[in-house]
mmCIF file of C-alpha atoms in Angstrom:
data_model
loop_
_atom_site.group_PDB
_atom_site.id
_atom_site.type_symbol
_atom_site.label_atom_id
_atom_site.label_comp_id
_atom_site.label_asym_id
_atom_site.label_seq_id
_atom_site.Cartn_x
_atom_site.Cartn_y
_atom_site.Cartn_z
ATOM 1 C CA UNK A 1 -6.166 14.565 7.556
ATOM 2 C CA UNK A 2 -4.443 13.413 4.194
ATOM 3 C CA UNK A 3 -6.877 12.878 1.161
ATOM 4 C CA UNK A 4 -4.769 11.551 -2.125
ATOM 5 C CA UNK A 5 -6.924 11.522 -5.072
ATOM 6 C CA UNK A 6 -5.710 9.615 -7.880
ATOM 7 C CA UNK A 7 -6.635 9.772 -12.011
ATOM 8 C CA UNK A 8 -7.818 8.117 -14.337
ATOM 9 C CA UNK A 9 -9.335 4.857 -12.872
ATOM 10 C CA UNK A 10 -8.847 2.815 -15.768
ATOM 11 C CA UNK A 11 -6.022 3.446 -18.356
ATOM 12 C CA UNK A 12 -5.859 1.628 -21.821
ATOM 13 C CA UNK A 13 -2.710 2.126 -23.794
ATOM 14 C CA UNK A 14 -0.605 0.896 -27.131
ATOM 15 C CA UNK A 15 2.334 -1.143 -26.416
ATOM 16 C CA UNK A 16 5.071 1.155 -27.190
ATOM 17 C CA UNK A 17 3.068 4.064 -25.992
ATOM 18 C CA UNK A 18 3.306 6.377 -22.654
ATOM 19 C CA UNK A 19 1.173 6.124 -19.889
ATOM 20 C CA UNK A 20 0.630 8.984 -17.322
ATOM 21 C CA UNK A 21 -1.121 8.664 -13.857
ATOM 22 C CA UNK A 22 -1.712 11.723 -11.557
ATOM 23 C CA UNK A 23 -2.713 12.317 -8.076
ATOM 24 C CA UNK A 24 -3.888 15.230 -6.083
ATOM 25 C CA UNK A 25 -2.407 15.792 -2.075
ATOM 26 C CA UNK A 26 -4.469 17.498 -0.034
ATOM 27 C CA UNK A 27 -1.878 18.065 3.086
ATOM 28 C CA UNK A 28 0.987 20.607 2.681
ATOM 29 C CA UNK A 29 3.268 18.823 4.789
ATOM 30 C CA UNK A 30 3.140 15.616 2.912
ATOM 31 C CA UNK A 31 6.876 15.089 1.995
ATOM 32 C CA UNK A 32 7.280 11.782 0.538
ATOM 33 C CA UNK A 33 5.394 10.733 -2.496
ATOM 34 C CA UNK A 34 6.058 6.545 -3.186
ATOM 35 C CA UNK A 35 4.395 4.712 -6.296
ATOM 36 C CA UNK A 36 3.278 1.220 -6.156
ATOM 37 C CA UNK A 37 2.760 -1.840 -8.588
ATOM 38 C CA UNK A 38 0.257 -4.096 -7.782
ATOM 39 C CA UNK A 39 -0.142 -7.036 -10.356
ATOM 40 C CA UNK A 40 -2.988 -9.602 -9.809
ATOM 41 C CA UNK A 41 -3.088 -11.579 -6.656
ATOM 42 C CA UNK A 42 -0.146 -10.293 -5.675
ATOM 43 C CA UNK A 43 1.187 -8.170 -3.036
ATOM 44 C CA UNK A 44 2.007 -4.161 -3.564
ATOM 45 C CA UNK A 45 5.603 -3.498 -4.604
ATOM 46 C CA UNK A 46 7.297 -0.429 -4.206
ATOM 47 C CA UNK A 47 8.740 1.013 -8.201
ATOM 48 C CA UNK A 48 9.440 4.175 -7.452
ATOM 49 C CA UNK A 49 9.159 6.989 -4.862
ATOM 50 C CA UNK A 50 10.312 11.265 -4.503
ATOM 51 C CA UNK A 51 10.828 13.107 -1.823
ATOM 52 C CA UNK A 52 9.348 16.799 -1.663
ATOM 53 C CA UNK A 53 13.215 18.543 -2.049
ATOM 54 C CA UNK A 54 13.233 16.821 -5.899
ATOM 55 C CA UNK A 55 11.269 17.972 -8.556
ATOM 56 C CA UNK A 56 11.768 14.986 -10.484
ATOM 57 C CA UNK A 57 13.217 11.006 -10.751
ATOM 58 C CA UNK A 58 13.816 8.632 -13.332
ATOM 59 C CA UNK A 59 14.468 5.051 -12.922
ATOM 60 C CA UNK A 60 14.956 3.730 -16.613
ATOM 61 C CA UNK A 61 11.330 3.808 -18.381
ATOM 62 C CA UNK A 62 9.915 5.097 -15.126
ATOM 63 C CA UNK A 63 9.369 8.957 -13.574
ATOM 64 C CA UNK A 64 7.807 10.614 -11.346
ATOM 65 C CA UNK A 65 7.345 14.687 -10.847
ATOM 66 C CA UNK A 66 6.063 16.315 -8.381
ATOM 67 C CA UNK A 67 4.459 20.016 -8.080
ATOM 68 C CA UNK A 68 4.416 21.246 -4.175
ATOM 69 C CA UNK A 69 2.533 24.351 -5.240
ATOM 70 C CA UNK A 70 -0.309 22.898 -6.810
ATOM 71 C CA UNK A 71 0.146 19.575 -4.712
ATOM 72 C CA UNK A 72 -0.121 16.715 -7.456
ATOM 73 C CA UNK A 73 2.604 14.281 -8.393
ATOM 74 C CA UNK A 74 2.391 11.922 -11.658
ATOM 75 C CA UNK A 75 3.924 8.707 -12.338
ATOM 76 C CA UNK A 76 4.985 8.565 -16.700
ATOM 77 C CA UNK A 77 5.677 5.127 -17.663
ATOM 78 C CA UNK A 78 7.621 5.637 -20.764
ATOM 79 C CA UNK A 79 7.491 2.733 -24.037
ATOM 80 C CA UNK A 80 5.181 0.668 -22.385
ATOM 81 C CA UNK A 81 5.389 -3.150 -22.390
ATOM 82 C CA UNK A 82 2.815 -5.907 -21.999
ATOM 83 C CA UNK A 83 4.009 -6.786 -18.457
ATOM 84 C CA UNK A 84 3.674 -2.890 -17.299
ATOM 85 C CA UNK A 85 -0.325 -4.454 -17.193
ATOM 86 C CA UNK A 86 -0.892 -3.674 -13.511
ATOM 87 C CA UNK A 87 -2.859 -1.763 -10.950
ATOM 88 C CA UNK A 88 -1.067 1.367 -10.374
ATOM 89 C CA UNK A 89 -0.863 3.324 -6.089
ATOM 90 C CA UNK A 90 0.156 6.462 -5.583
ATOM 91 C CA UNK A 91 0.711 7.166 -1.687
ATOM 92 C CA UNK A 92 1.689 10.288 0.291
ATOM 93 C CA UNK A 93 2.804 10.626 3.771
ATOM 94 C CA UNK A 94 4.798 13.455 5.788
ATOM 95 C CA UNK A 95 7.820 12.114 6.018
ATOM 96 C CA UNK A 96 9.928 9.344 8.333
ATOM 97 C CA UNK A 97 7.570 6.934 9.869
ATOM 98 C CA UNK A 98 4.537 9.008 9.328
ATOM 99 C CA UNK A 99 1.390 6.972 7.822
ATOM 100 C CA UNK A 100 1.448 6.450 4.073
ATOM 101 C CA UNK A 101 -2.189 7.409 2.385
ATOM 102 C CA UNK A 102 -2.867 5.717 -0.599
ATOM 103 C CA UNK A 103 -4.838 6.778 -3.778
ATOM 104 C CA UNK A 104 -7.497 4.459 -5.089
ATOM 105 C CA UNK A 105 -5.155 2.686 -7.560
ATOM 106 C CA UNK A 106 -5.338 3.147 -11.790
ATOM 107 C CA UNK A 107 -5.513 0.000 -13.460
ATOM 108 C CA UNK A 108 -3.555 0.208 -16.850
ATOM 109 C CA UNK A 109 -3.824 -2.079 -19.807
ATOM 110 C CA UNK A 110 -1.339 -2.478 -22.137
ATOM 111 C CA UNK A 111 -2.608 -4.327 -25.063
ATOM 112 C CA UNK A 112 0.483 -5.738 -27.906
ATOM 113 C CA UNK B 1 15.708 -12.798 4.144
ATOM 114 C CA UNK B 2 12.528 -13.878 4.220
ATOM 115 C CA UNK B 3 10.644 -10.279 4.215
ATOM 116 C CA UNK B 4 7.527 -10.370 5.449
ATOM 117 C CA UNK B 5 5.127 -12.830 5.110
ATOM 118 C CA UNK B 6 1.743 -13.203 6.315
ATOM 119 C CA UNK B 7 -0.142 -16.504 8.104
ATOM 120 C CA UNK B 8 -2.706 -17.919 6.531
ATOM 121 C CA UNK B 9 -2.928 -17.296 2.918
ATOM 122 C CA UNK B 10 -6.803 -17.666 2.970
ATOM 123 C CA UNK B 11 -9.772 -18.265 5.324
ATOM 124 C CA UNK B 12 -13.096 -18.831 5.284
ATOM 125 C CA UNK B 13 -15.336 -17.679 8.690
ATOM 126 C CA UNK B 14 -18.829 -17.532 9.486
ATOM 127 C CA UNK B 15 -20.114 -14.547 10.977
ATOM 128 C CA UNK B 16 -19.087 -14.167 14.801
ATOM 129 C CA UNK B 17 -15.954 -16.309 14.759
ATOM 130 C CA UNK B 18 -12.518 -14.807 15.471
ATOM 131 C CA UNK B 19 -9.254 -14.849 14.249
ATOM 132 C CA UNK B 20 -5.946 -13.980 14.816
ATOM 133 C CA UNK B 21 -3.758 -13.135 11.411
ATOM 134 C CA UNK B 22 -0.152 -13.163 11.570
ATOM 135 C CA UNK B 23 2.666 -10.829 10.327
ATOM 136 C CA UNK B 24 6.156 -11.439 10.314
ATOM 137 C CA UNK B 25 9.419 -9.496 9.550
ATOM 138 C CA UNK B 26 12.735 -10.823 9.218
ATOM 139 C CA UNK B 27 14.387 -6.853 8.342
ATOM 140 C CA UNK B 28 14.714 -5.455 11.850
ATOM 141 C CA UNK B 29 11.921 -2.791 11.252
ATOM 142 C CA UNK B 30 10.636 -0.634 13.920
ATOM 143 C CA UNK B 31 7.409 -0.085 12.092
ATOM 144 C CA UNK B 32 4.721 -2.116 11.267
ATOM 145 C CA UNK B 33 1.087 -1.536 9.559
ATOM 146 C CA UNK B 34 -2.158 -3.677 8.982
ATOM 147 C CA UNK B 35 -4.189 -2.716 5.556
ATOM 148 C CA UNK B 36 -6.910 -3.907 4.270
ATOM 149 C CA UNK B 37 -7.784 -3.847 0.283
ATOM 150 C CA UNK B 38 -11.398 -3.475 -0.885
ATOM 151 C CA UNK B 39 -12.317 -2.791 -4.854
ATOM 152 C CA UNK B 40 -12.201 0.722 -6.127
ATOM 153 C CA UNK B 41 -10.948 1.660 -2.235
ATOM 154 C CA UNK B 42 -7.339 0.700 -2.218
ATOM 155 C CA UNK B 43 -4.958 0.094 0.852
ATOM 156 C CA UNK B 44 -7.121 1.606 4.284
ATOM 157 C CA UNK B 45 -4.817 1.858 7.417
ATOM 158 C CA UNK B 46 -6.699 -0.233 9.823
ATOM 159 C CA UNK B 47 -4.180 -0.220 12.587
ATOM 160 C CA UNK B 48 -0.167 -0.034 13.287
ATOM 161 C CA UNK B 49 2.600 0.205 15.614
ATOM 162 C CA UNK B 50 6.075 2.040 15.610
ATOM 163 C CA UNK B 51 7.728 -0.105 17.737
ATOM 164 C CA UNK B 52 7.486 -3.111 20.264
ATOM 165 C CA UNK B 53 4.556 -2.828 22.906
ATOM 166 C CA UNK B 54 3.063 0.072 20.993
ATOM 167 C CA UNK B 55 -0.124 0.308 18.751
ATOM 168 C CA UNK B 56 -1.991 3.151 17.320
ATOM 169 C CA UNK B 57 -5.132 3.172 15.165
ATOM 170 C CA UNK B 58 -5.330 4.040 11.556
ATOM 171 C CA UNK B 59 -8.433 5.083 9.222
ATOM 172 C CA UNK B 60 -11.055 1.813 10.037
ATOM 173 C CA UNK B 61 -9.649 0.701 13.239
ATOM 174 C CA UNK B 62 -13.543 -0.270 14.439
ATOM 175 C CA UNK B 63 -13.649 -3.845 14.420
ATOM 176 C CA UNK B 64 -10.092 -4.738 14.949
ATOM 177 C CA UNK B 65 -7.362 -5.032 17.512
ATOM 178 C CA UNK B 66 -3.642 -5.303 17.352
ATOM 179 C CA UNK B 67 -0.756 -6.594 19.253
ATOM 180 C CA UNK B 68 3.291 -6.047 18.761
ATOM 181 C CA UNK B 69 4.806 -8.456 21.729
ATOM 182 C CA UNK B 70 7.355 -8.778 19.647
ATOM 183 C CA UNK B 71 9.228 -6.338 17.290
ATOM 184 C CA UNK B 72 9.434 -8.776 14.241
ATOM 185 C CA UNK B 73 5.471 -9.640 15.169
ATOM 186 C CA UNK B 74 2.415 -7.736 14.653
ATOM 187 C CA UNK B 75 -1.010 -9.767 14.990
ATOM 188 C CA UNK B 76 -4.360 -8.677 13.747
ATOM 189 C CA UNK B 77 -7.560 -10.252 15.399
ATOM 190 C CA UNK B 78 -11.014 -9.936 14.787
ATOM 191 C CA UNK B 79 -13.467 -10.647 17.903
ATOM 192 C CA UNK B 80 -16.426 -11.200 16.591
ATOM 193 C CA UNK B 81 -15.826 -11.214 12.193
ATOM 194 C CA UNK B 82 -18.809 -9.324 10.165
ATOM 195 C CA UNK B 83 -19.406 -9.828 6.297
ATOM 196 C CA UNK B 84 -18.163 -6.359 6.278
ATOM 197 C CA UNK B 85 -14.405 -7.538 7.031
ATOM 198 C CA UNK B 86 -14.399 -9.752 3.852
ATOM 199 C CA UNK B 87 -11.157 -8.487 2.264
ATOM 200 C CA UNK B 88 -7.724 -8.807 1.636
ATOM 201 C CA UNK B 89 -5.670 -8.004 4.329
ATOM 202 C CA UNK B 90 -2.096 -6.979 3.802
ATOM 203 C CA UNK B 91 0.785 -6.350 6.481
ATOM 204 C CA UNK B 92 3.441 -3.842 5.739
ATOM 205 C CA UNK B 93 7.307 -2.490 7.457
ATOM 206 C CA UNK B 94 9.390 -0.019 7.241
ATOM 207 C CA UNK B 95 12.894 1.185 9.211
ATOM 208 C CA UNK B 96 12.208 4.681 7.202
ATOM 209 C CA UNK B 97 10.067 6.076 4.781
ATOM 210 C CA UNK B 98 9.430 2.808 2.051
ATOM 211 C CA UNK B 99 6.755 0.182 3.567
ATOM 212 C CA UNK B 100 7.461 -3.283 2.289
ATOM 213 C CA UNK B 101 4.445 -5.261 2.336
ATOM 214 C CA UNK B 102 3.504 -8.800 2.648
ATOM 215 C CA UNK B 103 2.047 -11.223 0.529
ATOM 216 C CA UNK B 104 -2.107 -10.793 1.802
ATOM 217 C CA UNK B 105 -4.551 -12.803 3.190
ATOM 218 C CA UNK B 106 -7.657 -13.388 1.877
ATOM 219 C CA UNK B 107 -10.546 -13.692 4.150
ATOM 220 C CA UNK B 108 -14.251 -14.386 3.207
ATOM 221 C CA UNK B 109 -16.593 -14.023 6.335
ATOM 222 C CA UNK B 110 -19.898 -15.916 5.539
#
């Protein structure tokens, strides 16, 4: 089955500075590649997600890109802010209704 | 819209009790998902259902059991709750390809 492996763990950054979080998918079929926020004691939310015909997305100081052939998609959090502080899931999945697979999360810090 | 929310917020059980946790969708979705959050492990499938009167099991299934009577309800129970099932459980739904999920419930078996 689906094995997303996700990179670094841990993630300490500048305010002001970029942040970059990558993940590995192990099934070529996988098709749609969502990103979640998870802030503490609080439920997953959904900031951005790609599907597998798009090489790239932006939503304001958010991206993600995505590389079929080598199978690993990135999330780039651009001029980061003190409330970006979160844990960080990337998820993959094969498509409409098919089960999402989630990495093991990246908790970033961003420290003023 | 209320989303989805989740009944209880916390609970504490000893070992052997049961339990019945509660989803609920106000969005129309057809689809429907049970995870449960450990540290370092993130969101594990445990069970879900793509419609009403269907289930199916996910990644740690063992342990749990599902129902979907209805399409905008989707229980979780545990039979006979194990220190093992401490967690945070979250529900989840989706008409296509994003899940939305609900707000957790804690659980702390003793």
């Amino acid at each position: 089955g689906e094995n997303v492996e996700q990179h670094p763990s841990t993630l300490s950054v500048q305010e002001g500075d970029s942040a970059v979080i990558k993940c590995t998918y192990s099934d070529s079929a996988s098709n749609y590649f969502p990103w979640y926020k998870q802030e503490l004691g609080k439920r997953p939310q959904l900031i951005i997600d790609i599907r597998s015909n798009v090489g790239e997305k932006k939503d304001q100081r958010i991206a993600v890109t995505l590389n079929k052939t080598a199978k690993h998609f990135s999330l780039h959090i651009t001029e980061t802010q003190p409330e970006d502080s979160a844990v960080y899931f990337c998820a993959a999945s094969k498509g409409h209704t098919d089960k999402l697979i989630f990495g093991t999360g990246t908790r970033l810090q961003v420290f003023p | 819209n209320a989303g989805v929310t989740q009944t209880p917020k916390f609970r504490v059980l000893k070992t052997g009790q049961s339990m019945t946790l509660l989803c609920a969708q106000d969005m129309n979705h057809e689809y429907m998902y049970w995870y449960r959050q450990d540290p370092g492990m993130g969101l594990r499938l445990i069970h879900y259902s793509v419609g009403e009167g269907t289930t199916a099991k996910g990644e740690v299934p063992d342990g749990y059991n599902v129902s979907r009577l209805k399409k905008q309800n989707f229980l979780l129970g545990l039979e006979s709750a194990a220190p093992s099932q401490t967690s945070v459980y979250f529900c989840a739904s989706t008409k296509g390809l994003a899940q939305y999920f609900g707000p957790g419930t804690r659980l702390l078996v003793l």
